[in-house]
XYZ file of N, CA and C in Angstrom:
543
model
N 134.516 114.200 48.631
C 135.718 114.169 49.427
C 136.923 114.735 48.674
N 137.013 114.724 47.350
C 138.337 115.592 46.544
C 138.434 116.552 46.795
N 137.689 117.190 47.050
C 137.423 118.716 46.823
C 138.043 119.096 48.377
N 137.683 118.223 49.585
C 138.127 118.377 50.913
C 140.088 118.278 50.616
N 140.216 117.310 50.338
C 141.679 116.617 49.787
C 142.250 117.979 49.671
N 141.849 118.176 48.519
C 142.465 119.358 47.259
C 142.509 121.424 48.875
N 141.697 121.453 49.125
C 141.801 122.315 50.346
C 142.595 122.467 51.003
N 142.869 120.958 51.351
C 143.750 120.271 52.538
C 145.199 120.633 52.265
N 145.653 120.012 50.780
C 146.595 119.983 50.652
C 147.467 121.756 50.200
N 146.045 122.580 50.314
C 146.523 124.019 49.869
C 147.152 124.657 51.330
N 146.049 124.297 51.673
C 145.821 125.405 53.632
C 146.740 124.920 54.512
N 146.898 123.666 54.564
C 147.619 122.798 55.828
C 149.327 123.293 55.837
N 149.763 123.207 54.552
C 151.364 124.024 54.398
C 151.316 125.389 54.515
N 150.611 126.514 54.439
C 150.250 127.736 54.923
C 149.958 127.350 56.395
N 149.644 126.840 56.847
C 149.066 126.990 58.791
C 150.552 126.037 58.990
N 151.230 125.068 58.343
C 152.272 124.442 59.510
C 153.676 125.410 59.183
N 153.736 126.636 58.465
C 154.415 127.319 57.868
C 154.772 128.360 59.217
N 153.195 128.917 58.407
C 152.833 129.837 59.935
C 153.475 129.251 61.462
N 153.095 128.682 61.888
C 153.094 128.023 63.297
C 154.631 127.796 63.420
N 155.285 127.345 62.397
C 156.887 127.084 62.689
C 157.467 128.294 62.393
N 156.991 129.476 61.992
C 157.642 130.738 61.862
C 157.449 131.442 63.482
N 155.707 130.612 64.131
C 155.624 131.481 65.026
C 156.370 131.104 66.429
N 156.452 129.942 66.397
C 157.177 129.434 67.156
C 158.928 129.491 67.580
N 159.746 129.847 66.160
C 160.690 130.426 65.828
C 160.781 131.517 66.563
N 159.788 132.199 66.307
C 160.142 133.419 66.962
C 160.246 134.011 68.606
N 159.385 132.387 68.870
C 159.473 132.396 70.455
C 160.554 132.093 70.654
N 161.152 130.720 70.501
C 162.127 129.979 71.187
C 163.454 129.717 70.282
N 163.401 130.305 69.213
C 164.473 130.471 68.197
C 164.426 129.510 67.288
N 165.560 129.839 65.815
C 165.452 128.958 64.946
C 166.481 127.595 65.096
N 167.023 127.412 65.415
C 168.080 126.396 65.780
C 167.006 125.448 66.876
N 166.437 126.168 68.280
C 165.389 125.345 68.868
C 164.551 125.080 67.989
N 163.778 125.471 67.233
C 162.890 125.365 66.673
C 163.093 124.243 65.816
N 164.060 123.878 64.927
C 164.106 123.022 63.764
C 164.926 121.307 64.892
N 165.730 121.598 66.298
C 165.992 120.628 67.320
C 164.901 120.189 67.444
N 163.640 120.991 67.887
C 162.492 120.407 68.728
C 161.687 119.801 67.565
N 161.627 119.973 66.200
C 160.767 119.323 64.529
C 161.686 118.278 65.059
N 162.918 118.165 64.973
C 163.579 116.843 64.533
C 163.428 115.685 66.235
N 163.504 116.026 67.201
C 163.043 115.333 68.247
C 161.551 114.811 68.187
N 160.400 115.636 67.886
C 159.449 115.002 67.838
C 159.189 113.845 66.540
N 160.001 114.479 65.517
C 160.270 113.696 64.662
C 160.617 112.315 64.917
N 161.955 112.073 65.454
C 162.721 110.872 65.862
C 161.454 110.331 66.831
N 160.575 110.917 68.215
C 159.981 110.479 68.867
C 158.807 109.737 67.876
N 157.947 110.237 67.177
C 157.303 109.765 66.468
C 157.501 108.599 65.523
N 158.651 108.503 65.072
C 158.701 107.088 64.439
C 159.106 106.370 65.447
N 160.175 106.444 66.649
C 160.052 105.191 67.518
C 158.860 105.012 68.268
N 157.489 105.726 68.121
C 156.037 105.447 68.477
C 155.155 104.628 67.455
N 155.896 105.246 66.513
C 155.309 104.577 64.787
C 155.705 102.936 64.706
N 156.804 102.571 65.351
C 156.947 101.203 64.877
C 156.780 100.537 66.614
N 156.947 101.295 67.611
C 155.789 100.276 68.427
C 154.683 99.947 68.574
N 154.028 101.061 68.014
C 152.041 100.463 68.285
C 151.622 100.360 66.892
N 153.049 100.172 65.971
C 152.423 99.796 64.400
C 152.628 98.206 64.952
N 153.910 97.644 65.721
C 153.916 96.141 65.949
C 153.174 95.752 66.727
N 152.447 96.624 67.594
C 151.888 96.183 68.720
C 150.234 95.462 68.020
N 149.863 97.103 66.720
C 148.425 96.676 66.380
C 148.989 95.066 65.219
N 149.723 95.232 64.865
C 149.885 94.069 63.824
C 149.727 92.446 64.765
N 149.977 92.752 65.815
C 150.658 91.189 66.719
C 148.637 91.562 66.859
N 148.295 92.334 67.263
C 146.710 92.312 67.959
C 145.687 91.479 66.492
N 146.066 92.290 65.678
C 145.310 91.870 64.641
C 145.467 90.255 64.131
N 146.829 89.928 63.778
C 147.121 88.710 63.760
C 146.842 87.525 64.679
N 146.306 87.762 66.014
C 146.023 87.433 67.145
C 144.462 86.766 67.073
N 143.616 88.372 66.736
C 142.305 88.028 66.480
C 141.900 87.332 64.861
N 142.718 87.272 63.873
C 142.719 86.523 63.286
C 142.971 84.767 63.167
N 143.800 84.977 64.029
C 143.705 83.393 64.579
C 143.445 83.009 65.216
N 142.388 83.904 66.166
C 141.179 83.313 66.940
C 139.695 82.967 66.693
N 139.944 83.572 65.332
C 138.493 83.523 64.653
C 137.690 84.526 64.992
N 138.342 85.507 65.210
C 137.577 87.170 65.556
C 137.104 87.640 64.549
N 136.262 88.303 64.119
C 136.368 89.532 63.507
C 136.772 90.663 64.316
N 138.150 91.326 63.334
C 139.076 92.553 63.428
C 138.982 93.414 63.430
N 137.588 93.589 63.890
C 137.382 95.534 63.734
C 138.306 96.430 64.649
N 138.132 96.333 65.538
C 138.783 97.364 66.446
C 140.317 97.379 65.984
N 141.178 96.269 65.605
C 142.388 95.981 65.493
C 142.356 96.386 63.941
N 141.635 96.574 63.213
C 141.495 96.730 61.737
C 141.634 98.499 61.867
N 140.573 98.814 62.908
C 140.842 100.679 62.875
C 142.294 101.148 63.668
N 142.556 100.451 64.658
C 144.139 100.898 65.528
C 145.122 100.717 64.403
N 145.017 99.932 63.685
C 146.182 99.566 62.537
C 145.939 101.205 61.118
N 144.990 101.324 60.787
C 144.243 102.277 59.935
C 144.841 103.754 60.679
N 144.650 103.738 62.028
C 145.053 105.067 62.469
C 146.858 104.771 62.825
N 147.250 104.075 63.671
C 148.418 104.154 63.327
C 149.463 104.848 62.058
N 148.693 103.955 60.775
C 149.077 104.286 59.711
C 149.123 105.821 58.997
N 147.768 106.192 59.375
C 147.289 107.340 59.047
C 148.384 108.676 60.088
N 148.540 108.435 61.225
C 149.052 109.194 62.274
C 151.044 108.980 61.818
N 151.138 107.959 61.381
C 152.439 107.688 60.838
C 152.778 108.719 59.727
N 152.074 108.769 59.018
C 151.843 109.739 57.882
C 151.927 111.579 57.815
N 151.043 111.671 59.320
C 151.137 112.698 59.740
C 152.276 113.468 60.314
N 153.367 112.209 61.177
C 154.467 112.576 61.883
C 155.235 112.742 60.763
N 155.325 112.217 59.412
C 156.443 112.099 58.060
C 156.174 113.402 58.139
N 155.397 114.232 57.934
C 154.987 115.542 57.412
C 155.629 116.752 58.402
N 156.727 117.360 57.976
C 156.983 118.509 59.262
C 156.151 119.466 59.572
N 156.374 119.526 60.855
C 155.107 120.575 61.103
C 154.882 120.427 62.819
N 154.108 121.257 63.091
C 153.606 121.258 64.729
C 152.309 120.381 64.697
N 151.412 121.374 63.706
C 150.157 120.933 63.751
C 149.838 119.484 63.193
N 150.074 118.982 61.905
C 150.186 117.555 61.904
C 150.517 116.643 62.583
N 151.917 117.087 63.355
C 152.188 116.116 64.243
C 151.517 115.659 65.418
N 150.704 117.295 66.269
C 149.900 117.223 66.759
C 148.795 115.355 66.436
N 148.150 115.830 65.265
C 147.165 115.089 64.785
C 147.564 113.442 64.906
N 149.364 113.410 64.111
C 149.911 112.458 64.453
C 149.775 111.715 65.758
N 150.359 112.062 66.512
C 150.363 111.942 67.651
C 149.422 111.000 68.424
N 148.091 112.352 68.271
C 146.632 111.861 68.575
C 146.141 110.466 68.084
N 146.750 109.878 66.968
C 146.038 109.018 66.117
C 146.867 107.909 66.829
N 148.136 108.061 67.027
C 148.769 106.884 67.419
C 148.943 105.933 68.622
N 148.748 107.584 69.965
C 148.946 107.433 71.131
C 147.772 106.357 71.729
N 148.269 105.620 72.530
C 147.476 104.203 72.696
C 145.950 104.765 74.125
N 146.659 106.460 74.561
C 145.303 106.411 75.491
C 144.240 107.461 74.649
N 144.768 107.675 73.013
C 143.867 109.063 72.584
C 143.311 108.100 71.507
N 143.942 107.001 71.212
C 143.251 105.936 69.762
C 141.631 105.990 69.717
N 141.114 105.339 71.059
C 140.213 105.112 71.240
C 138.926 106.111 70.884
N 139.699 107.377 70.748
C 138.818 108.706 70.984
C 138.964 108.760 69.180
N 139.721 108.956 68.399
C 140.037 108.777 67.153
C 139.424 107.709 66.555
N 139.399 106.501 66.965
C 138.910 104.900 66.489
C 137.048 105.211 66.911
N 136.677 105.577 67.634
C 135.328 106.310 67.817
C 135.038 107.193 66.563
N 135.760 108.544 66.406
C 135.365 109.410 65.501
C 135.228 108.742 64.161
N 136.913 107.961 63.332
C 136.620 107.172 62.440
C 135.450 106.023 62.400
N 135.040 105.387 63.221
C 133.746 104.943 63.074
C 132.732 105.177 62.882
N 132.572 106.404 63.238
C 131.631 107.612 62.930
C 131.509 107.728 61.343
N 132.416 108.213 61.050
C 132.682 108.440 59.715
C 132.291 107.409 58.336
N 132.861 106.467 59.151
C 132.715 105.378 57.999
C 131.219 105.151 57.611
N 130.611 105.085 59.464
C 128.704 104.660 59.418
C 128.408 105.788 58.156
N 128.255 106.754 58.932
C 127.851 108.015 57.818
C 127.917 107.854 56.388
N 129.029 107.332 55.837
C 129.535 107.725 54.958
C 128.827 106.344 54.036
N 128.901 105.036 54.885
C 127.880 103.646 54.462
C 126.604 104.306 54.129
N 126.227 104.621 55.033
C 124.515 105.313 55.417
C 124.142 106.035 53.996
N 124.607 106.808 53.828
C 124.984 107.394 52.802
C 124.683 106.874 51.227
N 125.774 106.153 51.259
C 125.948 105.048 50.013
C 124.869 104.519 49.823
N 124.226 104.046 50.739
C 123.245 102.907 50.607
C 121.747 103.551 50.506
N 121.584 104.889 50.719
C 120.194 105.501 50.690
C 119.721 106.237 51.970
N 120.543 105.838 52.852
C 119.495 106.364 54.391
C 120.148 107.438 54.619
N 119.791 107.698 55.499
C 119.725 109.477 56.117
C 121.343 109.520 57.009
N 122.427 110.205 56.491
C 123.909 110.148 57.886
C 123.641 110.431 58.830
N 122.685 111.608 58.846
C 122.166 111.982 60.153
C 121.654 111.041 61.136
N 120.493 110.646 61.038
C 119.952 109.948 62.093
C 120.156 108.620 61.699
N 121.099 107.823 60.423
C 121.465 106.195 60.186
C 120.497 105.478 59.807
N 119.064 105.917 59.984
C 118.507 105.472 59.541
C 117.779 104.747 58.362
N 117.893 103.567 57.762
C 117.927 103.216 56.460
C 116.230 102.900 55.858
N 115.919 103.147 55.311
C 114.726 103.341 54.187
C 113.800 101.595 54.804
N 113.492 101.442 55.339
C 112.464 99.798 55.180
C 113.396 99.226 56.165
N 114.219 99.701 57.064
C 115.489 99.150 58.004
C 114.702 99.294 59.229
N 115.131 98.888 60.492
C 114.752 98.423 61.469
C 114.969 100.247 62.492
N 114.509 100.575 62.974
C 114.219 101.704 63.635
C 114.014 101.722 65.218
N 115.034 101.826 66.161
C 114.985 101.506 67.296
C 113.938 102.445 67.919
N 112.996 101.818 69.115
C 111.595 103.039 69.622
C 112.069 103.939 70.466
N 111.477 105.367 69.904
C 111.676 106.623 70.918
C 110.944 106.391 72.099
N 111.896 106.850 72.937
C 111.802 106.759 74.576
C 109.772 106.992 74.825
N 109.506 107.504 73.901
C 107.630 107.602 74.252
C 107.271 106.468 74.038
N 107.385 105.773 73.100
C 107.126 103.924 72.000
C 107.921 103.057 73.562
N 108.817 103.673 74.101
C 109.530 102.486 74.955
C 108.267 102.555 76.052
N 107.964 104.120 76.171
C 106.968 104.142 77.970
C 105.610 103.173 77.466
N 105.401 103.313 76.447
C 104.130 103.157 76.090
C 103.622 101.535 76.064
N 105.271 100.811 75.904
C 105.110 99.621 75.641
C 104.747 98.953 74.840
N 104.868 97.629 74.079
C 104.794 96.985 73.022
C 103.603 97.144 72.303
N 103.163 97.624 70.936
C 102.563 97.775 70.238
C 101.101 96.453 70.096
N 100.172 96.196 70.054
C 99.478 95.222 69.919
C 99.090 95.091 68.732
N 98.833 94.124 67.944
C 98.018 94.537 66.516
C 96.702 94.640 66.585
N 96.469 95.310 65.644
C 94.853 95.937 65.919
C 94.229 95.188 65.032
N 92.855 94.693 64.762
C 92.320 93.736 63.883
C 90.963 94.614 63.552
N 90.310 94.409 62.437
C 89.421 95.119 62.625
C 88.465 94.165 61.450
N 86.748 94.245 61.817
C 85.962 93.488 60.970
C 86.033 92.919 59.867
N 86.563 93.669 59.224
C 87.011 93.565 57.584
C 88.190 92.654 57.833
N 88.728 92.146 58.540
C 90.154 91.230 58.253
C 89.697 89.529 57.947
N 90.067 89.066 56.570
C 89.871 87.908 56.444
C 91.061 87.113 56.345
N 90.866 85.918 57.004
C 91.999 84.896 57.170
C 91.952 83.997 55.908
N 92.847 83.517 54.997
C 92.509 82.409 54.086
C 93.306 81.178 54.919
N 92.349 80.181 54.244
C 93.020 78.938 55.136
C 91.786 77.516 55.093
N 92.567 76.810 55.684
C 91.694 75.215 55.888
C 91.259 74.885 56.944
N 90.438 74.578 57.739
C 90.297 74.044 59.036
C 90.675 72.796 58.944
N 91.129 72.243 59.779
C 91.601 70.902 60.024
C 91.219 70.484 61.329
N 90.291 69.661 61.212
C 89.754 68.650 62.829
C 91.128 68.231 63.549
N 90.850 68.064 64.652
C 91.899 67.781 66.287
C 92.105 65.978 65.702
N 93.076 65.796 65.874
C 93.736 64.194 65.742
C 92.096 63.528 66.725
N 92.159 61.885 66.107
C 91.265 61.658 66.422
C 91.776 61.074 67.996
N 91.003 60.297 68.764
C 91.223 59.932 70.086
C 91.820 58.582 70.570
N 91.365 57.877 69.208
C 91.658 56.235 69.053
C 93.245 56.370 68.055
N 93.608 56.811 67.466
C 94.817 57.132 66.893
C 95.337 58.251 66.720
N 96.309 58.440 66.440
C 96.996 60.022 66.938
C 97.289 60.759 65.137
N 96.780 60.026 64.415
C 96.705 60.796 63.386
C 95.750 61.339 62.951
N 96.235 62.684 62.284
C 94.670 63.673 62.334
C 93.711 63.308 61.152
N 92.695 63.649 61.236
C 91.571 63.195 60.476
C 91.453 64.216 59.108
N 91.226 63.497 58.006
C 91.555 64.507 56.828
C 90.226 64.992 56.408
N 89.988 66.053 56.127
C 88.674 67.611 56.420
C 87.917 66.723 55.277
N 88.273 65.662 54.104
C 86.665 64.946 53.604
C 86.296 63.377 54.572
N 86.450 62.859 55.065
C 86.402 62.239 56.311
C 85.049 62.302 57.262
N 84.119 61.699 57.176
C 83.635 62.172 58.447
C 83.955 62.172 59.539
């Protein structure tokens, strides 16, 4: 992931550079640096309502005895999308935006979940791709579902170790011990 970071932080000021030069040139520079500072101002009074909104949610399911996931990622993107609006630019803010807005979260709080599985999956040995973990539980392909539950198969050679134990006797209900006649 550094190496993504380190990219990021080269390319992203070249493209929000670009884009505010190109935009300049549409609608002028005076519009241009009005309309940074409006979305600007818009973005932090978005930043501290659905930053209070996820904090009251989270605090909520904490004292209901929830576990906080969903309210743990709206708070995570908030933050993250807060970050984005600090940053001038079209395109960040864009991103901003996306992360914060309460009908696009969900679509963002999806992707970051994504991410995180993968990235667990990962850590731990199994495959990101298909999640699947090494000796882990493996849900059945739609053929295993038609086919229906597996039976175990037994075959001549299978020996049981063990004791027989006689049926409780008839006159008392305690069972009879195997040296006993």
């Amino acid at each position: 992931m550094p190496w993504f970071i380190a990219v990021a932080l080269l390319v992203v000021p070249i493209i929000e550079i670009y884009v505010i030069i190109q935009v300049g040139q549409v609608i002028g520079g005076w519009p241009t640096v009005g309309l940074l500072l409006v979305e600007s101002a818009l973005g932090a009074w978005l930043v501290k309502h659905e930053g209070k909104r996820a904090w009251v949610a989270l605090r909520t399911s904490l004292q209901t005895g929830r576990m906080p996931g969903k309210e743990l990622g709206d708070a995570a993107l908030v933050l993250i999308g807060g970050t984005l609006l600090l940053t001038p630019g079209f395109v960040t803010d864009v991103f901003g935006f996306f992360f914060i807005l309460p009908f696009t979260r969900p679509l963002a709080r999806k992707a970051l979940a994504g991410i995180i599985r993968r990235r667990l999956v990962a850590q731990l040995g199994g495959n990101p791709i298909t999640g699947f973990m090494p000796g882990g539980y493996r849900p059945p392909t739609p053929n295993e579902k038609a086919a229906g539950p597996k039976k175990p198969r037994r075959s001549d050679n299978d020996v049981v170790q063990g004791e027989v134990v006689d049926p409780p006797d008839e006159k008392n209900s305690t069972p009879r011990s195997p040296d006993k006649p």
